[in-house]
Each structure stands twice: as C-alpha cells, then as structure tokens.
C-alpha cells in the first residue's frame, strides 16, 4: 500500500465500517470499495515451513501478488460474504459494534493483559478477524508434556515463558550474546475453575531444580529424548542441549506437581514490539534509577515506557531491591499489573483500529504450543480469562532461600517450609486472596457445609469401625493404612476391603447417619478435610456390623500424611494484586 493510499484509509473511522452479518449474527469489518485494500498474507502451513520455503500468496483480483511486509502492522482486507451490504443500511449506524463490546473487551483485556508481553492482544482482536490472524501464529509441539489443552469447565494452568534470546536488531546490550533462548522469565498462571480468581506464580530463573528426560520433536518430525540433569538452574530447562518449551513444562510439573495445560513464549524483541503496540505502559519508581547494565535511566516518579525503554525496565535488577533476580521479578510483576489497569481504563478496547494494531503485533510475537495453535483456540482462552477481575489476580513468587551450598550466593533453592503449601493451594484451586464475588457465594456455602461435618462429638478410636479400600492410591496403600490405624492409632475395628470398584481423584469417607461421631474421629486421625466426608449409608463388615468405607484416592500421600489442604498463604510469602499501584524501590 503506498503512502497516498494509506492516508485515505486513516481518514476513515473503522467503527463506521462495521456491518451486521445476517448469516452469523455478528458484526464484521467491511472497508469501503473506494478504499485501497491491503494484501492479506496466506497461511503459514507447517509443511511449507518445514521444507524451508514460503507458502504461495493467495490469488487476488489484479496483478499484485507480492507478499506484504510482515514487520509492518496491516489492516486486513475484507472478506465479502454473499448478501452482506458494503455499508450499513440508512438509519442503522447507531448499531455499530462499539456498543456490543463486553465479551470482546474482556477477552482482549485478559489475553492482552495477564502476561503482558506474552499474552498481549491475541484473543480479543481475534474476535474481529480470526482467519487473518491465524497466518501470524507460530507453534511448537508440546511433546505430550501438557494436559492436552485447557478446558472451559476446569481450572486453567498456563505456562508463560519470556526467553533471553535475541531476535531483530537493537538487542546487543541485553543478556548473553550467545544465548540459545533460556527460560529467563517464567510464570505459571493458574485460573480458578469458577473464574473468580487467578494466581500468577513467578519461578526464579536461578532456582536449582532437576530437569527430567524430555522427549522432543525434532525439525524433521522425528523424536529424540533429551537427557535430564539434576541440580541445575531452572532457566536451563529451555534452550540448553536443544530443549524446547515442552521441557520447561515437564520441569514445572516436576517442581510444583501442577501440569500446565498450555504454554506461550516471547523473546526480547517481542517485548519491545508489544509494548509499543499499546502505546506504552506506566511504571512507578520510588527513587532515581541509572542502571548501565540494563540501560535504564529514569527519575523518581511515574513514567510511560515502551519499546527499548520497556525492555530495559523489565530487565533491570542491579538498581532495585537487593540487586538480584528476585528484585527483577518484583519489577516485572509491577509492570504486568500496570498494563492490565491501562487496558481496562483507556480507549484501546473500543477502537477497532487500535485492536487491529495490537492483534497484529501480538500474534506475530508469540510462539504457542501445538494445542493452542489457532485464533479460535486463543479466542476461547481469552474469553475464559476475561471473566476475571484484576483485584482477584494475585502475583506471587515461588518461596526460596539462598543456596546453602554456595559461599558466594548466586542461586536459590526451594523454601521447604512454605513452597509445598503454595504448590498445594494451586493444585487444590485455592485463591491466594479473599474473593468477594457473588459467584463465590455458592462455593463458600458448600465449604461451610463441609466444615460443619467436622464439628461435634467424636467417638473413641476403639469404637471406630471402618473398611479401607484402594481407589487409585499407590499399590499397598490400603494395607499400610490399615496397619497404621490399628497399631499407631488404636482403630482396631478396621479391615482391608481390597480395591474399590472405580478409581477416585480424592480420598472419601462414606458413613451412615448413626456413624457421624465415628467419621469425625477418623477424619481427625487422618487429617481428612470436611469435603472428604460423604454422608450416605453404612455397609456391613465381615462380622455383619455396620461400618464406614474409607476409599484412598489418587491424592492419598501415605499413612499419617494429612489431606487437609491449606487455605491461606504463609505470611512469609510476598504477594500483590493487579489492581494495586506498586512503585519499584
């Protein structure tokens, strides 16, 4: 498109060009016939990429077949449908889609805001022109490391990775010049099943972990197992020895016990491109910063940063906090919260032109897993994330302590006193902050009813009659638990009933009305939560007496190990919410 033609397009308000498609019931962008049309790039098919050749551009009317410049944002050409007018009918302009914006706004807000430079802009803008944006997406196999993709009726665990790999120009002063792209910034985003809250858990790059063996798809389509290593920095789970993001997924699962559904990856250049697309992000400094390593030089107060300056802000660490990677994580979390507040308050979400710009930059900058490789899937993810409120998104960091094996402190290890609680809360879908939403009322009522089952008198251990069944726990768990109950806890009226008819994800204790006091005693002995108690009917044991049924599920950790999930974050864990303004110190 030449400069003259581009000028004519910019003089037209795209919001005036939305028309209702009677076939779909949705509004679609229809450019004026007199306006010059930009070429829409053809799809990047995997076969063509693997063969090292670009796919042929789609045929179009006229002789212009030159592939467009993919570095420049473009307004997609029209997809005319039979029977759809080019312009809104007279008297109907009041029905332009700027007023039909709730779902699209939320989708863009959360896909564009939750992970800043990684999730930026895909889902909401995909609502406008799904087919065109498919051309921009690059995907990498998840190698079976994930769950197979997020589900609308389950909690979502999304792994967000920012690498230190340099692409494009102007990144010479950042990171390791020879880096193959390590996991420099990693966030495990957990979105609750009821969508009332979310937790963004940062994983320090210098955390010492065990990287497991990683089956990895090669460029030629074959698979190779990349051998794991023990006691190495977390960031080597990506890039090192040819590891792909699927290996980082496996490492996160090994570390936290949480298997991610999907991953998204961005590098240095993506940070600059995406922050420019949103016209900058406001940040706050509690003091002047002059960091020669990150090239960040800003005075105390608030500033709007984008492009090169935004990347410098996200990578600074020597001039804030204690000068380490944990201080930089705090900077990044502040940045993410600020971006979300901006997207929620400014006019980006009501401007089709700005949304197109944001979507073009976002989809070109991201690499996603093979289960999330289409705009339709990204749109669905964005709509799920759009149900959240920023005040219920908590930023936290994996609890760590300095590595005791080092004289010069360079790495960290898990804080074994608090990290397991943090991981368990995510696994159990427990919010890190109090959620005061109407949608939460029914969940709170159910929790209160479960807690009430534990209140009241308890029988003596010697009066508890229970049969133990294995319903998905490790082999031998029923007998081990029976022995522990009889020898260590005095529950002598207990017996092994073998395997349950079906496997259960969680341990349950079913009992009749007359056995409530016995159930409370056994729950206290075993550390069962109220949700594990299932009022129902008793069965008869080998002596023909009524007895309860304890079924050990997949969550069973061993005899004597409590199954009561934590409900609050330890006081020593730093956390913040996305609705609060934080200033870097």
Coordinates of C-alpha atoms in Angstrom, one line a residue:
X1 CA 0.0 0.0 0.0
X2 CA 1.5 3.4 -1.0
X3 CA 1.6 6.4 1.3
X4 CA -1.2 8.1 -0.5
X5 CA -3.5 5.1 -0.2
X6 CA -2.6 4.7 3.5
X7 CA -3.6 8.2 4.1
X8 CA -7.1 7.7 2.7
X9 CA -7.6 4.6 4.9
X10 CA -6.6 6.5 8.1
X11 CA -9.2 9.2 7.3
X12 CA -11.9 6.6 7.6
X13 CA -13.2 5.7 11.0
X14 CA -13.2 1.8 11.0
X15 CA -16.0 1.9 13.5
X16 CA -18.2 3.3 10.8
X17 CA -17.5 0.3 8.6
X18 CA -18.9 -2.4 10.8
X19 CA -22.0 -4.2 9.5
X20 CA -24.2 -6.9 10.9
X21 CA -23.8 -10.2 9.0
X22 CA -27.3 -11.8 8.9
X23 CA -25.8 -15.2 8.4
X24 CA -23.8 -15.2 11.7
X25 CA -25.5 -12.6 13.8
X26 CA -22.1 -10.9 14.4
X27 CA -20.6 -7.6 13.3
X28 CA -17.8 -7.7 10.7
X29 CA -15.4 -5.1 9.3
X30 CA -16.2 -4.0 5.7
X31 CA -13.9 -1.5 4.2
X32 CA -15.3 0.9 1.6
X33 CA -15.0 -0.2 -2.0
X34 CA -13.2 3.0 -2.7
X35 CA -10.5 2.4 -0.1
X36 CA -7.4 0.6 -1.2
X37 CA -7.1 -2.9 0.2
X38 CA -4.0 -4.3 1.8
X39 CA -3.0 -7.8 0.9
X40 CA -3.8 -10.5 3.5
X41 CA -0.9 -12.9 3.8
X42 CA -1.6 -16.5 3.1
X43 CA -1.4 -19.2 5.8
X44 CA 2.0 -20.3 7.1
X45 CA 1.4 -24.0 6.7
X46 CA 3.7 -26.3 8.8
X47 CA 4.7 -28.4 5.7
X48 CA 5.9 -25.3 3.9
X49 CA 7.9 -24.1 6.9
X50 CA 9.5 -27.5 7.4
X51 CA 10.6 -27.6 3.8
X52 CA 12.2 -24.2 4.1
X53 CA 10.0 -22.5 1.6
X54 CA 7.4 -19.8 2.0
X55 CA 3.8 -20.7 1.0
X56 CA 2.5 -19.1 -2.1
X57 CA 0.4 -16.0 -1.6
X58 CA -3.3 -16.3 -2.1
X59 CA -4.7 -15.3 -5.5
X60 CA -6.4 -11.9 -5.6
X61 CA -8.0 -9.8 -8.2
X62 CA -5.5 -7.7 -10.1
X63 CA -1.9 -8.4 -10.7
X64 CA -0.5 -7.6 -7.2
X65 CA 0.9 -10.9 -5.8
X66 CA 4.0 -9.6 -3.9
X67 CA 4.0 -10.8 -0.3
X68 CA 3.4 -7.9 2.2
X69 CA 6.0 -6.7 4.7
X70 CA 5.2 -8.7 7.8
X71 CA 7.1 -6.3 10.1
X72 CA 4.5 -3.6 9.5
X73 CA 1.0 -3.7 11.0
X74 CA -1.6 -4.0 8.3
X75 CA -5.4 -3.6 8.2
X76 CA -6.8 -6.9 6.9
X77 CA -8.6 -6.9 3.6
X78 CA -12.3 -7.5 3.5
X79 CA -13.9 -10.9 3.4
X80 CA -17.1 -10.2 1.5
X81 CA -20.0 -12.6 2.1
X82 CA -22.8 -13.1 -0.3
X83 CA -25.8 -10.9 0.6
X84 CA -24.0 -8.7 3.0
X85 CA -24.1 -4.9 2.1
X86 CA -20.8 -3.0 1.9
X87 CA -22.2 -0.2 4.1
X88 CA -24.7 -0.2 7.0
X89 CA -28.2 0.4 5.9
X90 CA -29.5 4.0 6.4
X91 CA -30.7 4.7 9.9
X92 CA -28.8 1.7 11.3
X93 CA -25.5 3.4 12.1
X94 CA -26.4 3.5 15.8
X95 CA -25.9 -0.3 15.9
X96 CA -22.2 -0.2 15.2
X97 CA -20.4 -2.9 17.3
X98 CA -18.6 -0.4 19.5
X99 CA -21.7 -0.8 21.7
X100 CA -21.5 -4.6 21.6
X101 CA -18.2 -4.9 23.4
X102 CA -18.4 -6.8 26.7
X103 CA -17.1 -10.2 25.7
X104 CA -14.6 -8.8 23.2
X105 CA -13.3 -6.2 25.7
X106 CA -12.8 -8.8 28.4
X107 CA -11.1 -11.2 26.0
X108 CA -8.6 -8.6 24.8
X109 CA -8.1 -7.3 28.3
X110 CA -7.1 -10.6 29.7
X111 CA -5.3 -12.2 26.8
X112 CA -3.6 -8.8 26.4
X113 CA -3.0 -8.1 30.0
X114 CA -2.4 -11.1 32.2
X115 CA 1.0 -11.9 31.0
X116 CA 1.9 -8.5 29.4
X117 CA 4.4 -9.1 26.6
X118 CA 3.4 -12.8 26.2
X119 CA -0.4 -12.9 26.1
X120 CA -0.8 -9.5 24.6
X121 CA -3.7 -8.9 22.3
X122 CA -4.5 -12.2 20.7
X123 CA -7.9 -13.2 21.8
X124 CA -9.9 -10.0 21.8
X125 CA -8.6 -8.9 18.4
X126 CA -9.2 -12.4 17.1
X127 CA -12.8 -11.7 17.8
X128 CA -12.6 -9.3 14.9
X129 CA -10.9 -11.2 12.1
X130 CA -10.0 -14.8 13.1
X131 CA -8.9 -16.1 9.8
X132 CA -6.3 -13.4 9.1
X133 CA -4.5 -13.7 12.4
X134 CA -4.1 -17.5 12.0
X135 CA -1.4 -16.6 9.5
X136 CA 0.7 -14.9 12.2
X137 CA 0.8 -17.8 14.7
X138 CA 4.0 -19.9 15.2
X139 CA 3.5 -23.1 17.1
X140 CA 5.8 -25.7 18.7
X141 CA 4.9 -29.3 19.7
X142 CA 4.1 -29.8 23.4
X143 CA 5.5 -33.3 23.1
X144 CA 2.8 -34.6 25.3
X145 CA 4.1 -32.6 28.3
X146 CA 0.8 -30.8 28.9
X147 CA -2.7 -31.9 29.7
X148 CA -3.8 -31.7 26.1
X149 CA -5.0 -28.1 26.3
X150 CA -7.2 -26.0 28.6
X151 CA -10.9 -26.8 29.2
X152 CA -13.7 -24.4 29.8
X153 CA -15.1 -26.4 32.7
X154 CA -11.9 -26.8 34.6
X155 CA -9.2 -24.7 36.2
X156 CA -6.6 -23.4 33.7
X157 CA -2.8 -23.6 34.2
X158 CA -1.0 -21.6 31.6
X159 CA 2.9 -21.5 31.4
X160 CA 4.2 -18.2 30.2
X161 CA 7.9 -18.0 29.2
X162 CA 10.0 -15.0 28.3
X163 CA 13.3 -16.0 26.8
X164 CA 16.7 -14.2 26.7
X165 CA 17.1 -15.0 23.0
X166 CA 17.9 -12.1 20.8
X167 CA 15.9 -11.5 17.6
X168 CA 15.8 -8.5 15.4
X169 CA 18.1 -5.6 15.9
X170 CA 18.9 -3.4 18.9
X171 CA 19.2 -6.1 21.5
X172 CA 23.0 -6.3 21.6
X173 CA 23.2 -4.9 25.1
X174 CA 20.9 -7.4 26.8
X175 CA 21.6 -10.8 28.3
X176 CA 24.0 -13.4 27.0
X177 CA 25.0 -12.7 23.4
X178 CA 25.3 -16.4 22.6
X179 CA 22.1 -17.5 24.4
X180 CA 20.0 -20.1 22.7
X181 CA 17.0 -18.8 24.5
X182 CA 16.8 -19.8 28.1
X183 CA 13.7 -19.5 30.3
X184 CA 14.7 -16.1 31.6
X185 CA 11.2 -15.2 32.9
X186 CA 8.7 -17.9 33.7
X187 CA 5.2 -17.5 35.2
X188 CA 2.7 -20.3 36.0
X189 CA -0.7 -18.7 35.6
X190 CA -3.5 -20.6 37.5
X191 CA -7.1 -19.5 36.8
X192 CA -9.7 -20.9 39.1
X193 CA -12.3 -23.3 37.9
X194 CA -15.1 -20.8 38.8
X195 CA -13.0 -18.0 37.1
X196 CA -13.4 -15.7 40.2
X197 CA -9.6 -15.6 40.9
X198 CA -6.2 -16.3 39.5
X199 CA -2.6 -16.6 40.7
X200 CA 0.5 -15.7 38.7
X201 CA 3.4 -17.6 40.2
X202 CA 6.8 -16.4 39.2
X203 CA 9.6 -19.1 39.1
X204 CA 13.1 -17.7 39.6
X205 CA 15.5 -18.4 36.8
X206 CA 18.3 -19.2 39.3
X207 CA 16.3 -21.8 41.2
X208 CA 18.1 -25.1 41.5
X209 CA 15.9 -27.9 40.1
X210 CA 16.1 -31.3 38.5
X211 CA 15.3 -31.2 34.8
X212 CA 13.7 -34.6 33.7
X213 CA 14.3 -36.5 30.5
X214 CA 12.4 -34.7 27.7
X215 CA 11.0 -36.5 24.6
X216 CA 11.3 -33.7 22.0
X217 CA 10.0 -33.5 18.4
X218 CA 12.8 -32.5 16.0
X219 CA 12.6 -30.3 12.9
X220 CA 12.4 -33.3 10.7
X221 CA 9.5 -34.8 12.6
X222 CA 11.4 -37.4 14.5
X223 CA 11.5 -37.6 18.3
X224 CA 14.6 -37.6 20.5
X225 CA 14.8 -37.9 24.2
X226 CA 17.0 -35.2 25.7
X227 CA 18.6 -36.5 28.8
X228 CA 17.7 -34.7 32.1
X229 CA 20.1 -33.2 34.6
X230 CA 20.0 -32.8 38.4
X231 CA 20.8 -29.8 40.4
X232 CA 20.9 -27.1 37.7
X233 CA 19.4 -23.7 37.2
X234 CA 15.7 -23.6 36.2
X235 CA 16.4 -21.4 33.2
X236 CA 18.4 -24.3 31.5
X237 CA 15.1 -26.2 31.1
X238 CA 14.8 -24.3 27.8
X239 CA 17.4 -23.9 25.1
X240 CA 20.1 -25.9 26.8
X241 CA 21.0 -29.1 24.9
X242 CA 18.2 -28.4 22.4
X243 CA 15.4 -28.3 25.0
X244 CA 12.1 -26.8 23.8
X245 CA 9.3 -25.2 25.9
X246 CA 7.8 -28.7 26.4
X247 CA 10.8 -29.5 28.6
X248 CA 10.1 -26.4 30.7
X249 CA 6.6 -27.7 31.1
X250 CA 7.9 -31.0 32.4
X251 CA 10.3 -29.3 34.7
X252 CA 7.5 -27.2 36.2
X253 CA 5.4 -30.3 36.7
X254 CA 8.3 -32.0 38.4
X255 CA 8.8 -28.9 40.6
X256 CA 5.3 -28.0 41.6
X257 CA 3.1 -31.0 41.0
X258 CA 1.0 -28.9 38.6
X259 CA 0.8 -30.0 34.9
X260 CA 0.4 -26.9 32.6
X261 CA -2.4 -27.0 30.0
X262 CA -0.6 -24.8 27.5
X263 CA 2.4 -22.6 27.1
X264 CA 3.2 -19.3 25.4
X265 CA 6.7 -17.9 24.6
X266 CA 8.1 -14.5 23.7
X267 CA 11.7 -13.1 23.4
X268 CA 13.4 -9.7 23.8
X269 CA 12.1 -8.3 20.5
X270 CA 8.5 -9.3 21.3
X271 CA 8.7 -7.1 24.5
X272 CA 9.6 -4.0 22.5
X273 CA 7.1 -4.7 19.7
X274 CA 4.1 -5.4 22.0
X275 CA 4.7 -2.5 24.5
X276 CA 4.8 -0.1 21.5
X277 CA 1.6 -1.6 20.2
X278 CA -0.2 -0.5 23.4
X279 CA 1.4 3.0 23.3
X280 CA 3.5 2.3 26.4
X281 CA 2.9 1.2 30.0
X282 CA 3.0 3.5 33.1
X283 CA 5.5 2.5 35.7
X284 CA 6.4 4.0 39.1
X285 CA 9.8 4.4 40.7
X286 CA 10.4 5.2 44.4
X287 CA 13.9 6.5 43.6
X288 CA 16.1 7.5 40.6
X289 CA 17.4 4.6 38.6
X290 CA 20.6 4.6 36.5
X291 CA 21.4 1.0 35.6
X292 CA 24.2 0.8 33.0
X293 CA 23.6 -3.0 32.6
X294 CA 20.0 -2.7 31.5
X295 CA 20.4 0.9 30.1
X296 CA 17.5 2.1 32.2
X297 CA 17.8 5.7 33.3
X298 CA 14.7 7.1 34.9
X299 CA 14.0 9.7 37.6
X300 CA 11.8 9.1 40.7
X301 CA 8.1 9.1 39.9
X302 CA 5.8 7.8 37.2
X303 CA 6.8 7.3 33.6
X304 CA 5.3 5.7 30.5
X305 CA 7.7 3.2 28.9
X306 CA 7.6 1.4 25.6
X307 CA 9.9 -0.4 23.1
X308 CA 13.6 -0.2 24.1
X309 CA 12.9 1.5 27.4
X310 CA 10.2 -1.0 28.4
X311 CA 12.7 -3.9 27.8
X312 CA 15.3 -2.0 29.9
X313 CA 12.7 -1.6 32.7
X314 CA 11.8 -5.3 32.7
X315 CA 15.4 -6.4 32.7
X316 CA 16.8 -4.0 35.4
X317 CA 17.8 -5.5 38.7
X318 CA 21.1 -4.0 40.0
X319 CA 19.4 -0.7 40.8
X320 CA 16.3 -2.0 42.6
X321 CA 15.7 -4.1 45.8
X322 CA 18.7 -6.3 46.6
X323 CA 20.0 -6.2 43.1
X324 CA 19.2 -9.8 42.2
X325 CA 16.8 -11.8 40.0
X326 CA 14.1 -11.8 42.8
X327 CA 14.2 -8.0 42.7
X328 CA 13.7 -8.1 38.9
X329 CA 10.7 -10.4 39.3
X330 CA 9.1 -7.7 41.5
X331 CA 9.6 -5.2 38.7
X332 CA 8.1 -7.5 36.2
X333 CA 5.0 -8.1 38.4
X334 CA 4.5 -4.4 38.8
X335 CA 4.7 -3.9 35.0
X336 CA 2.1 -6.6 34.4
X337 CA -0.4 -5.1 36.9
X338 CA 0.1 -1.7 35.4
X339 CA -0.5 -2.9 31.9
X340 CA -3.8 -4.6 32.9
X341 CA -5.0 -1.4 34.6
X342 CA -4.2 0.6 31.5
X343 CA -6.0 -1.8 29.1
X344 CA -9.0 -1.7 31.4
X345 CA -9.2 2.1 31.7
X346 CA -8.2 3.5 28.3
X347 CA -9.9 3.5 24.9
X348 CA -8.0 0.7 23.3
X349 CA -10.8 -1.8 23.7
X350 CA -13.3 0.5 22.0
X351 CA -11.2 1.3 19.0
X352 CA -11.1 -1.3 16.2
X353 CA -8.0 0.4 14.7
X354 CA -6.0 0.0 17.9
X355 CA -7.3 -3.5 18.5
X356 CA -6.1 -4.5 15.0
X357 CA -2.7 -3.0 15.7
X358 CA -2.5 -4.8 19.0
X359 CA -3.5 -8.1 17.5
X360 CA -1.1 -7.9 14.6
X361 CA 1.8 -7.3 16.9
X362 CA 0.7 -9.9 19.5
X363 CA 0.2 -12.8 17.1
X364 CA 3.5 -12.2 15.3
X365 CA 5.4 -12.0 18.5
X366 CA 4.2 -15.2 20.2
X367 CA 5.1 -18.9 20.0
X368 CA 2.4 -21.2 21.4
X369 CA 2.1 -24.9 21.9
X370 CA 0.6 -27.2 19.4
X371 CA -2.6 -27.4 21.4
X372 CA -3.1 -23.7 21.1
X373 CA -2.2 -23.1 17.5
X374 CA -5.3 -21.3 16.1
X375 CA -7.0 -18.0 16.7
X376 CA -10.2 -19.8 17.6
X377 CA -8.5 -21.6 20.5
X378 CA -6.8 -18.3 21.6
X379 CA -10.1 -16.6 21.4
X380 CA -11.8 -19.2 23.6
X381 CA -8.9 -18.9 26.1
X382 CA -9.2 -15.2 26.1
X383 CA -12.9 -15.3 26.8
X384 CA -12.3 -17.6 29.8
X385 CA -9.6 -15.3 31.2
X386 CA -11.9 -12.3 30.5
X387 CA -14.2 -13.5 33.3
X388 CA -11.6 -12.4 35.9
X389 CA -11.3 -9.2 37.8
X390 CA -7.9 -7.6 38.3
X391 CA -8.4 -7.3 42.0
X392 CA -8.6 -11.1 42.3
X393 CA -5.4 -11.7 40.3
X394 CA -2.5 -12.3 42.7
X395 CA 1.2 -12.1 41.8
X396 CA 3.5 -14.3 43.9
X397 CA 6.9 -15.9 43.7
X398 CA 7.9 -19.5 44.5
X399 CA 9.3 -19.3 48.1
X400 CA 13.1 -19.7 48.0
X401 CA 16.1 -19.3 50.2
X402 CA 19.8 -18.8 49.3
X403 CA 21.6 -21.9 48.2
X404 CA 23.4 -23.1 51.4
X405 CA 26.0 -25.0 49.3
X406 CA 27.4 -21.7 47.9
X407 CA 29.8 -19.3 49.6
X408 CA 29.1 -16.7 47.0
X409 CA 25.3 -16.6 46.8
X410 CA 24.3 -16.9 43.1
X411 CA 21.5 -19.4 43.1
X412 CA 18.5 -20.3 45.3
X413 CA 16.7 -23.4 46.5
X414 CA 13.1 -24.2 47.5
X415 CA 12.0 -23.0 50.9
X416 CA 10.7 -26.4 52.0
X417 CA 8.8 -24.8 54.9
X418 CA 6.5 -22.8 52.7
X419 CA 6.8 -23.8 49.0
X420 CA 4.8 -27.0 49.4
X421 CA 1.9 -25.0 50.8
X422 CA 2.0 -22.6 47.8
X423 CA 2.1 -25.5 45.3
X424 CA -0.7 -27.3 47.1
X425 CA -3.0 -24.3 47.1
X426 CA -2.6 -24.1 43.3
X427 CA -3.3 -27.8 42.9
X428 CA -6.4 -27.5 45.1
X429 CA -7.6 -24.4 43.3
X430 CA -7.5 -22.2 46.4
X431 CA -7.4 -18.4 46.0
X432 CA -4.4 -16.5 47.3
X433 CA -6.7 -13.6 48.2
X434 CA -10.2 -13.2 49.6
X435 CA -12.7 -13.2 46.8
X436 CA -15.8 -11.1 47.4
X437 CA -17.8 -12.0 44.4
X438 CA -21.4 -13.1 44.2
X439 CA -20.3 -16.1 42.1
X440 CA -18.2 -17.1 45.1
X441 CA -21.2 -17.3 47.5
X442 CA -22.3 -20.8 46.5
X443 CA -18.7 -22.1 46.8
X444 CA -18.4 -20.5 50.2
X445 CA -21.7 -22.1 51.3
X446 CA -20.5 -25.5 50.1
X447 CA -17.2 -25.0 52.0
X448 CA -19.1 -24.1 55.2
X449 CA -21.4 -27.2 54.9
X450 CA -18.3 -29.4 54.5
X451 CA -16.6 -27.7 57.5
X452 CA -19.7 -28.3 59.6
X453 CA -19.3 -32.1 59.2
X454 CA -16.2 -32.0 61.3
X455 CA -17.8 -30.2 64.2
X456 CA -19.4 -32.2 67.1
X457 CA -18.6 -35.1 69.4
X458 CA -16.1 -37.7 68.4
X459 CA -16.1 -41.4 69.2
X460 CA -13.2 -43.1 70.8
X461 CA -10.7 -44.6 68.4
X462 CA -11.5 -48.1 69.6
X463 CA -15.2 -47.6 68.6
X464 CA -14.5 -46.6 65.0
X465 CA -15.5 -49.3 62.5
X466 CA -14.1 -48.8 59.0
X467 CA -13.2 -50.8 56.0
X468 CA -10.3 -49.5 53.9
X469 CA -10.3 -49.7 50.1
X470 CA -7.7 -48.6 47.5
X471 CA -9.3 -46.4 44.9
X472 CA -6.3 -45.1 43.0
X473 CA -3.6 -44.7 45.6
X474 CA -0.2 -46.4 45.3
X475 CA -0.4 -50.2 45.4
X476 CA -0.3 -51.4 49.0
X477 CA -1.7 -48.2 50.5
X478 CA -4.8 -49.9 51.9
X479 CA -2.8 -52.4 53.9
X480 CA -0.2 -49.8 55.0
X481 CA -3.0 -47.5 56.2
X482 CA -4.8 -50.4 58.0
X483 CA -1.6 -51.3 59.9
X484 CA -1.0 -47.7 60.9
X485 CA -4.6 -47.3 62.1
X486 CA -4.5 -50.5 64.2
X487 CA -1.0 -50.2 65.6
X488 CA -0.4 -46.5 65.9
X489 CA -3.9 -45.0 66.3
X490 CA -5.9 -47.7 68.1
X491 CA -8.5 -48.1 65.4
X492 CA -8.7 -51.9 66.0
X493 CA -12.1 -52.4 64.4
X494 CA -10.8 -51.9 60.9
X495 CA -10.2 -54.2 57.9
X496 CA -8.8 -54.3 54.4
X497 CA -11.6 -54.5 51.7
X498 CA -9.2 -54.6 48.7
X499 CA -9.6 -52.5 45.6
X500 CA -12.5 -50.1 45.0
X501 CA -14.8 -50.6 42.0
X502 CA -13.5 -47.4 40.4
X503 CA -10.6 -45.0 40.9
X504 CA -11.2 -41.7 42.6
X505 CA -9.2 -38.5 42.3
X506 CA -9.8 -37.7 46.0
X507 CA -10.0 -39.8 49.2
X508 CA -13.5 -40.2 50.6
X509 CA -15.1 -41.5 53.8
X510 CA -18.7 -42.6 53.4
X511 CA -20.8 -43.2 56.5
X512 CA -24.3 -43.6 57.8
X513 CA -26.2 -41.1 60.0
X514 CA -25.5 -43.2 63.1
X515 CA -21.7 -43.1 62.4
X516 CA -21.2 -39.3 62.3
X517 CA -19.2 -39.3 65.5
X518 CA -17.0 -42.1 64.3
X519 CA -16.5 -40.2 61.0
X520 CA -15.3 -37.1 62.8
X521 CA -12.8 -39.1 64.9
X522 CA -11.4 -40.9 61.8
X523 CA -11.2 -37.5 60.0
X524 CA -9.2 -36.1 62.9
X525 CA -6.8 -39.0 63.0
X526 CA -6.1 -39.0 59.3
X527 CA -6.3 -35.3 58.6
X528 CA -9.3 -35.5 56.3
X529 CA -11.0 -32.3 55.2
X530 CA -14.7 -31.9 55.5
X531 CA -15.1 -32.3 51.8
X532 CA -13.9 -35.9 52.1
X533 CA -16.7 -36.9 54.4
X534 CA -19.7 -38.2 52.4
X535 CA -22.9 -38.7 54.5
X536 CA -24.7 -41.7 53.0
X537 CA -25.2 -45.3 54.1
X538 CA -23.1 -47.7 56.0
X539 CA -22.2 -51.2 54.8
X540 CA -21.6 -54.3 56.9
X541 CA -18.2 -55.6 57.8
X542 CA -17.1 -59.2 58.0
X543 CA -18.8 -59.6 61.4
X544 CA -22.1 -58.3 60.0
X545 CA -21.8 -54.9 61.8
X546 CA -22.4 -51.5 60.2
X547 CA -19.1 -49.9 59.1
X548 CA -17.8 -46.9 57.3
X549 CA -15.9 -47.1 53.9
X550 CA -12.6 -45.2 53.6
X551 CA -11.6 -45.1 49.9
X552 CA -8.0 -44.0 49.3
X553 CA -7.9 -41.8 46.1
X554 CA -5.1 -40.6 43.9
X555 CA -4.5 -37.7 46.3
X556 CA -3.5 -40.1 49.1
X557 CA 0.1 -39.4 50.2
X558 CA 0.7 -42.1 52.7
X559 CA -0.5 -43.3 56.1
X560 CA -0.3 -40.4 58.6
X561 CA 0.0 -37.7 56.0
X562 CA -2.8 -35.1 56.4
X563 CA -5.0 -34.5 53.4
X564 CA -6.4 -31.2 54.7
X565 CA -5.5 -28.6 52.1
X566 CA -4.0 -25.2 53.1
X567 CA -6.5 -22.3 52.8
X568 CA -4.1 -19.3 53.4
X569 CA -0.8 -18.3 52.0
X570 CA 2.0 -18.3 54.6
X571 CA 2.8 -14.8 55.9
X572 CA 6.4 -15.0 54.7
X573 CA 5.3 -15.3 51.0
X574 CA 5.3 -11.9 49.3
X575 CA 2.2 -11.3 47.2
X576 CA 0.4 -8.4 45.5
X577 CA -2.7 -7.9 43.4
X578 CA -3.0 -6.5 39.9
X579 CA -5.4 -3.6 41.0
X580 CA -2.8 -2.0 43.2
X581 CA -0.2 0.6 42.1
X582 CA 3.3 -0.6 43.2
X583 CA 6.5 1.6 43.0
X584 CA 9.9 0.0 42.5
X585 CA 12.2 0.7 45.4

